[in-house]
Structures are given as structure tokens and as C-alpha cells.
PDB file of N, CA and C in Angstrom:
ATOM      1  N   MET J   1      39.164  32.669  40.596  1.00 84.00           N
ATOM      2  CA  MET J   1      39.895  33.930  41.401  1.00 84.00           C
ATOM      3  C   MET J   1      41.247  34.669  40.951  1.00 84.00           C
ATOM      4  N   LYS J   2      41.214  35.588  40.591  1.00 89.00           N
ATOM      5  CA  LYS J   2      42.340  36.224  39.498  1.00 89.00           C
ATOM      6  C   LYS J   2      43.806  35.782  40.231  1.00 89.00           C
ATOM      7  N   ALA J   3      45.032  36.085  39.356  1.00 92.00           N
ATOM      8  CA  ALA J   3      46.275  35.714  40.273  1.00 92.00           C
ATOM      9  C   ALA J   3      46.534  36.710  40.535  1.00 92.00           C
ATOM     10  N   LEU J   4      47.509  36.647  42.058  1.00 91.00           N
ATOM     11  CA  LEU J   4      47.561  37.963  42.868  1.00 91.00           C
ATOM     12  C   LEU J   4      48.937  38.327  43.157  1.00 91.00           C
ATOM     13  N   HIS J   5      49.229  39.409  42.754  1.00 92.00           N
ATOM     14  CA  HIS J   5      50.880  40.279  42.941  1.00 92.00           C
ATOM     15  C   HIS J   5      50.688  39.951  44.521  1.00 92.00           C
ATOM     16  N   ILE J   6      52.502  39.030  44.332  1.00 93.00           N
ATOM     17  CA  ILE J   6      52.658  38.900  45.598  1.00 93.00           C
ATOM     18  C   ILE J   6      53.909  39.573  45.791  1.00 93.00           C
ATOM     19  N   PHE J   7      54.707  40.081  45.848  1.00 94.00           N
ATOM     20  CA  PHE J   7      55.990  40.131  45.229  1.00 94.00           C
ATOM     21  C   PHE J   7      56.833  41.353  44.475  1.00 94.00           C
ATOM     22  N   LYS J   8      57.588  42.221  44.619  1.00 95.00           N
ATOM     23  CA  LYS J   8      58.255  42.810  44.094  1.00 95.00           C
ATOM     24  C   LYS J   8      60.108  42.585  44.229  1.00 95.00           C
ATOM     25  N   ALA J   9      60.574  42.710  43.455  1.00 97.00           N
ATOM     26  CA  ALA J   9      62.354  42.914  43.319  1.00 97.00           C
ATOM     27  C   ALA J   9      62.589  44.303  43.917  1.00 97.00           C
ATOM     28  N   GLY J  10      63.737  44.203  44.445  1.00 97.00           N
ATOM     29  CA  GLY J  10      63.988  45.125  45.610  1.00 97.00           C
ATOM     30  C   GLY J  10      64.205  44.987  46.667  1.00 97.00           C
ATOM     31  N   THR J  11      64.443  46.304  47.447  1.00 97.00           N
ATOM     32  CA  THR J  11      64.705  46.209  48.873  1.00 97.00           C
ATOM     33  C   THR J  11      63.852  45.781  49.486  1.00 97.00           C
ATOM     34  N   HIS J  12      64.108  45.192  50.893  1.00 94.00           N
ATOM     35  CA  HIS J  12      62.388  44.171  51.293  1.00 94.00           C
ATOM     36  C   HIS J  12      62.997  44.803  52.740  1.00 94.00           C
ATOM     37  N   ARG J  13      62.518  44.934  53.690  1.00 93.00           N
ATOM     38  CA  ARG J  13      62.942  44.302  55.377  1.00 93.00           C
ATOM     39  C   ARG J  13      62.188  43.282  56.164  1.00 93.00           C
ATOM     40  N   THR J  14      62.525  42.118  56.542  1.00 88.00           N
ATOM     41  CA  THR J  14      62.440  41.253  57.805  1.00 88.00           C
ATOM     42  C   THR J  14      61.195  42.062  58.691  1.00 88.00           C
ATOM     43  N   ILE J  15      60.482  41.076  59.185  1.00 85.00           N
ATOM     44  CA  ILE J  15      60.311  41.394  60.852  1.00 85.00           C
ATOM     45  C   ILE J  15      61.014  41.999  61.553  1.00 85.00           C
ATOM     46  N   SER J  16      61.754  41.639  61.296  1.00 92.00           N
ATOM     47  CA  SER J  16      62.818  42.197  62.447  1.00 92.00           C
ATOM     48  C   SER J  16      64.254  43.160  62.119  1.00 92.00           C
ATOM     49  N   GLY J  17      64.023  43.443  61.207  1.00 94.00           N
ATOM     50  CA  GLY J  17      64.279  45.139  60.621  1.00 94.00           C
ATOM     51  C   GLY J  17      65.451  44.921  59.605  1.00 94.00           C
ATOM     52  N   ASP J  18      65.503  43.538  59.274  1.00 96.00           N
ATOM     53  CA  ASP J  18      67.446  43.478  58.612  1.00 96.00           C
ATOM     54  C   ASP J  18      66.572  43.895  57.194  1.00 96.00           C
ATOM     55  N   ALA J  19      67.584  44.531  56.228  1.00 97.00           N
ATOM     56  CA  ALA J  19      67.301  44.608  54.605  1.00 97.00           C
ATOM     57  C   ALA J  19      67.619  43.308  54.288  1.00 97.00           C
ATOM     58  N   VAL J  20      66.622  43.334  52.807  1.00 97.00           N
ATOM     59  CA  VAL J  20      67.414  41.980  52.097  1.00 97.00           C
ATOM     60  C   VAL J  20      66.882  42.119  51.444  1.00 97.00           C
ATOM     61  N   THR J  21      67.664  42.259  49.735  1.00 98.00           N
ATOM     62  CA  THR J  21      67.326  42.159  48.632  1.00 98.00           C
ATOM     63  C   THR J  21      67.209  41.439  47.339  1.00 98.00           C
ATOM     64  N   PHE J  22      65.671  41.682  46.893  1.00 97.00           N
ATOM     65  CA  PHE J  22      66.287  40.702  45.859  1.00 97.00           C
ATOM     66  C   PHE J  22      66.086  40.943  43.952  1.00 97.00           C
ATOM     67  N   SER J  23      66.655  40.330  43.698  1.00 96.00           N
ATOM     68  CA  SER J  23      67.247  40.763  42.472  1.00 96.00           C
ATOM     69  C   SER J  23      65.949  40.199  41.368  1.00 96.00           C
ATOM     70  N   GLU J  24      65.390  41.076  40.096  1.00 96.00           N
ATOM     71  CA  GLU J  24      65.142  40.113  38.988  1.00 96.00           C
ATOM     72  C   GLU J  24      65.638  38.480  38.459  1.00 96.00           C
ATOM     73  N   ALA J  25      66.300  38.075  39.245  1.00 97.00           N
ATOM     74  CA  ALA J  25      67.040  37.152  38.822  1.00 97.00           C
ATOM     75  C   ALA J  25      66.613  36.311  39.686  1.00 97.00           C
ATOM     76  N   ASP J  26      66.186  36.671  40.525  1.00 97.00           N
ATOM     77  CA  ASP J  26      66.171  36.049  42.315  1.00 97.00           C
ATOM     78  C   ASP J  26      64.493  35.714  42.008  1.00 97.00           C
ATOM     79  N   LEU J  27      63.755  36.632  41.412  1.00 97.00           N
ATOM     80  CA  LEU J  27      62.158  36.146  41.118  1.00 97.00           C
ATOM     81  C   LEU J  27      62.409  35.252  39.998  1.00 97.00           C
ATOM     82  N   ALA J  28      63.315  35.353  39.115  1.00 97.00           N
ATOM     83  CA  ALA J  28      62.809  34.303  38.052  1.00 97.00           C
ATOM     84  C   ALA J  28      63.221  32.962  38.428  1.00 97.00           C
ATOM     85  N   ALA J  29      64.387  32.605  39.429  1.00 98.00           N
ATOM     86  CA  ALA J  29      64.670  31.833  39.897  1.00 98.00           C
ATOM     87  C   ALA J  29      63.539  31.161  40.743  1.00 98.00           C
ATOM     88  N   THR J  30      62.973  32.085  41.748  1.00 97.00           N
ATOM     89  CA  THR J  30      61.609  31.397  42.132  1.00 97.00           C
ATOM     90  C   THR J  30      60.446  30.682  41.483  1.00 97.00           C
ATOM     91  N   VAL J  31      60.112  30.996  40.509  1.00 97.00           N
ATOM     92  CA  VAL J  31      59.648  30.762  39.931  1.00 97.00           C
ATOM     93  C   VAL J  31      59.688  29.950  39.340  1.00 97.00           C
ATOM     94  N   ALA J  32      60.707  29.672  38.729  1.00 98.00           N
ATOM     95  CA  ALA J  32      61.896  28.393  38.142  1.00 98.00           C
ATOM     96  C   ALA J  32      61.695  27.334  39.011  1.00 98.00           C
ATOM     97  N   ALA J  33      61.683  27.261  40.759  1.00 97.00           N
ATOM     98  CA  ALA J  33      61.849  26.610  41.677  1.00 97.00           C
ATOM     99  C   ALA J  33      60.961  25.593  41.989  1.00 97.00           C
ATOM    100  N   TYR J  34      59.682  26.811  41.587  1.00 97.00           N
ATOM    101  CA  TYR J  34      58.041  26.563  42.526  1.00 97.00           C
ATOM    102  C   TYR J  34      57.839  25.008  42.052  1.00 97.00           C
ATOM    103  N   ASP J  35      57.982  23.903  42.603  1.00 97.00           N
ATOM    104  CA  ASP J  35      56.600  23.071  41.893  1.00 97.00           C
ATOM    105  C   ASP J  35      55.205  22.476  42.958  1.00 97.00           C
ATOM    106  N   PRO J  36      54.358  22.811  43.089  1.00 95.00           N
ATOM    107  CA  PRO J  36      53.743  22.626  43.832  1.00 95.00           C
ATOM    108  C   PRO J  36      53.452  20.536  44.011  1.00 95.00           C
ATOM    109  N   ALA J  37      53.588  20.125  42.811  1.00 95.00           N
ATOM    110  CA  ALA J  37      53.741  18.481  43.708  1.00 95.00           C
ATOM    111  C   ALA J  37      54.791  18.470  44.369  1.00 95.00           C
ATOM    112  N   VAL J  38      55.695  18.971  44.542  1.00 96.00           N
ATOM    113  CA  VAL J  38      56.824  18.850  45.742  1.00 96.00           C
ATOM    114  C   VAL J  38      56.032  19.439  47.277  1.00 96.00           C
ATOM    115  N   HIS J  39      56.011  20.982  46.882  1.00 93.00           N
ATOM    116  CA  HIS J  39      55.167  21.458  48.042  1.00 93.00           C
ATOM    117  C   HIS J  39      54.228  22.958  47.936  1.00 93.00           C
ATOM    118  N   GLU J  40      52.632  22.857  47.819  1.00 93.00           N
ATOM    119  CA  GLU J  40      52.169  23.583  47.310  1.00 93.00           C
ATOM    120  C   GLU J  40      51.883  24.379  48.753  1.00 93.00           C
ATOM    121  N   ALA J  41      51.900  26.045  47.961  1.00 93.00           N
ATOM    122  CA  ALA J  41      51.797  26.913  48.912  1.00 93.00           C
ATOM    123  C   ALA J  41      50.274  26.925  49.279  1.00 93.00           C
ATOM    124  N   PRO J  42      49.811  27.352  50.759  1.00 93.00           N
ATOM    125  CA  PRO J  42      49.219  27.567  51.302  1.00 93.00           C
ATOM    126  C   PRO J  42      48.806  29.245  50.789  1.00 93.00           C
ATOM    127  N   ILE J  43      47.190  29.143  50.475  1.00 93.00           N
ATOM    128  CA  ILE J  43      47.190  30.849  51.077  1.00 93.00           C
ATOM    129  C   ILE J  43      46.522  31.049  52.414  1.00 93.00           C
ATOM    130  N   CYS J  44      47.108  31.324  53.151  1.00 90.00           N
ATOM    131  CA  CYS J  44      46.499  31.687  54.713  1.00 90.00           C
ATOM    132  C   CYS J  44      46.391  34.180  55.000  1.00 90.00           C
ATOM    133  N   VAL J  45      45.337  33.396  56.695  1.00 87.00           N
ATOM    134  CA  VAL J  45      45.506  35.025  56.510  1.00 87.00           C
ATOM    135  C   VAL J  45      46.193  35.118  58.169  1.00 87.00           C
ATOM    136  N   GLY J  46      47.486  35.982  57.620  1.00 82.00           N
ATOM    137  CA  GLY J  46      48.475  36.559  58.468  1.00 82.00           C
ATOM    138  C   GLY J  46      49.809  35.950  58.492  1.00 82.00           C
ATOM    139  N   HIS J  47      50.446  35.436  59.134  1.00 77.00           N
ATOM    140  CA  HIS J  47      51.622  34.044  59.264  1.00 77.00           C
ATOM    141  C   HIS J  47      51.698  33.508  60.086  1.00 77.00           C
ATOM    142  N   PRO J  48      50.908  32.041  59.891  1.00 70.00           N
ATOM    143  CA  PRO J  48      50.377  31.117  60.865  1.00 70.00           C
ATOM    144  C   PRO J  48      51.091  30.374  61.448  1.00 70.00           C
ATOM    145  N   LYS J  49      50.771  29.404  62.165  1.00 73.00           N
ATOM    146  CA  LYS J  49      51.448  28.630  62.384  1.00 73.00           C
ATOM    147  C   LYS J  49      51.522  27.137  60.717  1.00 73.00           C
ATOM    148  N   HIS J  50      51.613  26.450  60.925  1.00 72.00           N
ATOM    149  CA  HIS J  50      52.003  25.436  59.956  1.00 72.00           C
ATOM    150  C   HIS J  50      50.657  24.674  60.091  1.00 72.00           C
ATOM    151  N   ASP J  51      50.177  24.434  60.880  1.00 72.00           N
ATOM    152  CA  ASP J  51      48.739  23.402  61.251  1.00 72.00           C
ATOM    153  C   ASP J  51      47.225  24.610  61.170  1.00 72.00           C
ATOM    154  N   HIS J  52      47.758  25.990  60.472  1.00 79.00           N
ATOM    155  CA  HIS J  52      46.048  26.761  60.421  1.00 79.00           C
ATOM    156  C   HIS J  52      46.012  25.961  59.004  1.00 79.00           C
ATOM    157  N   PRO J  53      44.508  26.413  58.904  1.00 87.00           N
ATOM    158  CA  PRO J  53      43.697  26.499  57.947  1.00 87.00           C
ATOM    159  C   PRO J  53      44.184  27.092  56.532  1.00 87.00           C
ATOM    160  N   ALA J  54      44.118  26.404  55.577  1.00 92.00           N
ATOM    161  CA  ALA J  54      44.608  27.129  54.433  1.00 92.00           C
ATOM    162  C   ALA J  54      43.221  27.363  53.574  1.00 92.00           C
ATOM    163  N   HIS J  55      43.053  28.906  53.120  1.00 94.00           N
ATOM    164  CA  HIS J  55      41.856  29.300  52.074  1.00 94.00           C
ATOM    165  C   HIS J  55      41.756  28.731  50.953  1.00 94.00           C
ATOM    166  N   GLY J  56      42.757  28.594  50.116  1.00 95.00           N
ATOM    167  CA  GLY J  56      43.396  28.045  49.026  1.00 95.00           C
ATOM    168  C   GLY J  56      44.894  27.704  49.407  1.00 95.00           C
ATOM    169  N   TRP J  57      45.222  27.520  47.788  1.00 96.00           N
ATOM    170  CA  TRP J  57      46.329  26.779  47.320  1.00 96.00           C
ATOM    171  C   TRP J  57      46.903  27.664  46.504  1.00 96.00           C
ATOM    172  N   VAL J  58      47.882  27.871  45.633  1.00 96.00           N
ATOM    173  CA  VAL J  58      49.020  28.203  44.646  1.00 96.00           C
ATOM    174  C   VAL J  58      49.497  27.150  44.217  1.00 96.00           C
ATOM    175  N   SER J  59      48.964  27.550  42.634  1.00 97.00           N
ATOM    176  CA  SER J  59      48.984  26.117  41.799  1.00 97.00           C
ATOM    177  C   SER J  59      50.420  26.317  40.317  1.00 97.00           C
ATOM    178  N   ARG J  60      50.322  27.915  40.661  1.00 97.00           N
ATOM    179  CA  ARG J  60      51.440  28.022  39.991  1.00 97.00           C
ATOM    180  C   ARG J  60      52.477  29.696  40.345  1.00 97.00           C
ATOM    181  N   LEU J  61      53.217  30.368  39.832  1.00 97.00           N
ATOM    182  CA  LEU J  61      53.958  31.362  39.972  1.00 97.00           C
ATOM    183  C   LEU J  61      54.454  31.682  38.795  1.00 97.00           C
ATOM    184  N   ASP J  62      54.409  33.158  38.878  1.00 97.00           N
ATOM    185  CA  ASP J  62      54.483  33.940  37.286  1.00 97.00           C
ATOM    186  C   ASP J  62      55.773  34.946  37.661  1.00 97.00           C
ATOM    187  N   LYS J  63      56.327  35.420  36.494  1.00 96.00           N
ATOM    188  CA  LYS J  63      57.037  36.281  36.723  1.00 96.00           C
ATOM    189  C   LYS J  63      57.013  37.510  35.381  1.00 96.00           C
ATOM    190  N   SER J  64      56.488  39.043  35.845  1.00 92.00           N
ATOM    191  CA  SER J  64      56.271  39.588  35.183  1.00 92.00           C
ATOM    192  C   SER J  64      56.933  41.563  35.564  1.00 92.00           C
ATOM    193  N   ASP J  65      56.315  42.137  34.500  1.00 92.00           N
ATOM    194  CA  ASP J  65      57.144  43.825  35.205  1.00 92.00           C
ATOM    195  C   ASP J  65      56.740  43.697  36.175  1.00 92.00           C
ATOM    196  N   ILE J  66      55.305  43.368  36.918  1.00 92.00           N
ATOM    197  CA  ILE J  66      54.743  43.845  38.048  1.00 92.00           C
ATOM    198  C   ILE J  66      55.868  43.465  39.342  1.00 92.00           C
ATOM    199  N   GLY J  67      55.983  41.646  39.229  1.00 94.00           N
ATOM    200  CA  GLY J  67      56.887  40.735  39.612  1.00 94.00           C
ATOM    201  C   GLY J  67      56.173  39.952  40.287  1.00 94.00           C
ATOM    202  N   LEU J  68      56.072  39.041  41.375  1.00 95.00           N
ATOM    203  CA  LEU J  68      55.399  37.814  41.319  1.00 95.00           C
ATOM    204  C   LEU J  68      53.991  38.006  40.818  1.00 95.00           C
ATOM    205  N   THR J  69      53.428  36.798  40.355  1.00 95.00           N
ATOM    206  CA  THR J  69      52.068  36.491  40.435  1.00 95.00           C
ATOM    207  C   THR J  69      52.094  35.121  41.023  1.00 95.00           C
ATOM    208  N   ALA J  70      50.666  35.045  41.955  1.00 96.00           N
ATOM    209  CA  ALA J  70      50.681  33.583  41.936  1.00 96.00           C
ATOM    210  C   ALA J  70      49.120  33.022  41.348  1.00 96.00           C
ATOM    211  N   SER J  71      49.300  32.164  41.067  1.00 96.00           N
ATOM    212  CA  SER J  71      47.930  31.814  40.449  1.00 96.00           C
ATOM    213  C   SER J  71      47.234  31.183  41.514  1.00 96.00           C
ATOM    214  N   PRO J  72      45.955  31.055  42.088  1.00 96.00           N
ATOM    215  CA  PRO J  72      45.325  30.484  43.456  1.00 96.00           C
ATOM    216  C   PRO J  72      44.682  29.283  42.849  1.00 96.00           C
ATOM    217  N   ALA J  73      43.882  28.322  43.519  1.00 97.00           N
ATOM    218  CA  ALA J  73      43.416  27.497  42.851  1.00 97.00           C
ATOM    219  C   ALA J  73      42.550  26.962  44.405  1.00 97.00           C
ATOM    220  N   GLN J  74      41.809  25.975  43.919  1.00 97.00           N
ATOM    221  CA  GLN J  74      40.580  25.530  45.721  1.00 97.00           C
ATOM    222  C   GLN J  74      40.104  26.722  46.238  1.00 97.00           C
ATOM    223  N   VAL J  75      40.213  28.186  45.958  1.00 96.00           N
ATOM    224  CA  VAL J  75      40.148  28.648  46.947  1.00 96.00           C
ATOM    225  C   VAL J  75      38.266  28.853  47.571  1.00 96.00           C
ATOM    226  N   ASP J  76      38.695  28.671  48.631  1.00 96.00           N
ATOM    227  CA  ASP J  76      37.334  28.788  49.295  1.00 96.00           C
ATOM    228  C   ASP J  76      35.795  30.410  49.208  1.00 96.00           C
ATOM    229  N   PRO J  77      34.987  30.175  48.700  1.00 96.00           N
ATOM    230  CA  PRO J  77      34.510  31.424  48.168  1.00 96.00           C
ATOM    231  C   PRO J  77      34.024  32.388  49.227  1.00 96.00           C
ATOM    232  N   LYS J  78      34.363  31.878  50.083  1.00 96.00           N
ATOM    233  CA  LYS J  78      33.813  32.688  51.353  1.00 96.00           C
ATOM    234  C   LYS J  78      35.265  33.847  51.240  1.00 96.00           C
ATOM    235  N   PHE J  79      35.955  33.072  51.355  1.00 93.00           N
ATOM    236  CA  PHE J  79      37.368  33.996  51.122  1.00 93.00           C
ATOM    237  C   PHE J  79      37.939  34.781  49.975  1.00 93.00           C
ATOM    238  N   ALA J  80      37.504  34.280  48.690  1.00 94.00           N
ATOM    239  CA  ALA J  80      37.720  34.410  47.480  1.00 94.00           C
ATOM    240  C   ALA J  80      36.753  36.370  47.508  1.00 94.00           C
ATOM    241  N   GLU J  81      35.714  36.186  48.059  1.00 94.00           N
ATOM    242  CA  GLU J  81      34.872  37.693  48.042  1.00 94.00           C
ATOM    243  C   GLU J  81      35.196  38.385  48.588  1.00 94.00           C
ATOM    244  N   GLN J  82      35.977  38.591  50.067  1.00 93.00           N
ATOM    245  CA  GLN J  82      36.361  38.908  51.365  1.00 93.00           C
ATOM    246  C   GLN J  82      38.047  39.424  50.018  1.00 93.00           C
ATOM    247  N   VAL J  83      38.281  39.059  49.890  1.00 90.00           N
ATOM    248  CA  VAL J  83      39.615  38.929  48.637  1.00 90.00           C
ATOM    249  C   VAL J  83      39.313  40.334  47.615  1.00 90.00           C
ATOM    250  N   GLU J  84      38.089  39.623  47.323  1.00 90.00           N
ATOM    251  CA  GLU J  84      37.400  40.698  45.910  1.00 90.00           C
ATOM    252  C   GLU J  84      37.029  41.486  46.551  1.00 90.00           C
ATOM    253  N   ALA J  85      36.203  42.143  47.757  1.00 93.00           N
ATOM    254  CA  ALA J  85      35.818  43.641  47.841  1.00 93.00           C
ATOM    255  C   ALA J  85      37.136  44.137  48.733  1.00 93.00           C
ATOM    256  N   GLY J  86      38.010  43.940  48.461  1.00 90.00           N
ATOM    257  CA  GLY J  86      39.303  44.559  49.539  1.00 90.00           C
ATOM    258  C   GLY J  86      39.810  44.641  51.020  1.00 90.00           C
ATOM    259  N   ARG J  87      39.579  43.267  50.953  1.00 92.00           N
ATOM    260  CA  ARG J  87      39.135  43.476  52.806  1.00 92.00           C
ATOM    261  C   ARG J  87      40.734  43.377  53.397  1.00 92.00           C
ATOM    262  N   PHE J  88      41.800  42.765  52.232  1.00 86.00           N
ATOM    263  CA  PHE J  88      43.093  42.832  52.880  1.00 86.00           C
ATOM    264  C   PHE J  88      43.938  43.407  51.606  1.00 86.00           C
ATOM    265  N   LYS J  89      44.273  44.570  52.860  1.00 83.00           N
ATOM    266  CA  LYS J  89      45.370  45.318  51.332  1.00 83.00           C
ATOM    267  C   LYS J  89      46.433  44.952  51.128  1.00 83.00           C
ATOM    268  N   LYS J  90      46.886  44.270  52.014  1.00 83.00           N
ATOM    269  CA  LYS J  90      48.613  43.572  51.479  1.00 83.00           C
ATOM    270  C   LYS J  90      48.370  42.225  52.179  1.00 83.00           C
ATOM    271  N   LEU J  91      49.348  42.050  50.847  1.00 81.00           N
ATOM    272  CA  LEU J  91      49.868  40.759  50.546  1.00 81.00           C
ATOM    273  C   LEU J  91      51.281  39.810  51.111  1.00 81.00           C
ATOM    274  N   SER J  92      51.587  39.314  51.454  1.00 79.00           N
ATOM    275  CA  SER J  92      53.136  38.981  51.775  1.00 79.00           C
ATOM    276  C   SER J  92      53.128  37.889  51.305  1.00 79.00           C
ATOM    277  N   ALA J  93      53.998  37.070  50.411  1.00 80.00           N
ATOM    278  CA  ALA J  93      54.758  36.116  49.762  1.00 80.00           C
ATOM    279  C   ALA J  93      55.217  35.039  50.698  1.00 80.00           C
TER     280      ALA J  93
END
């Protein structure tokens, strides 16, 4: 499965409606701080509680001109097919 574009710099709205701004430096700091040996981020559908199953794991984060990308690992093949077919239009970091 290819890398997933998960976030871009700019002003975003939280679920409660608050505006939060993230700079390019914030994204670079996020990439530098991400360590899957400490905590490997799960790939989930929606915003599940901590005990819901993961469909894969994020092995690394990268920053480019488009923002943050997550490299998926150990992805469930059926889930990967759904993603590739465009069944999930929105991603949330």
C-alpha cells in the first residue's frame, strides 16, 4: 500500500469547532518526534476508542510539499483493497 497523505500545514477545525494552526515547522517536528518503537500509530476507521482493532500500522512519517504522509505497514489486505477503491475519502491524522 502506498504512503497516505494525512495532514497539511494551515488552520484546521477541531471536532468542537476550535481553530488550530499548524506550521511547516510543526509538521517537521512531528516527523522528527514520531518513533514507532515508542508508540506505533494504528490505522483505524473513524475515531475509535483505544481498544478497537487496527487495520494496519504507521511505520514512518515523512514531510513533503503536500504535507505529512504516513507509510503503512502490516495492512489488512481487504482494508487495503477498500482504500485503493476509494471507499474512504477523508483521512484524519
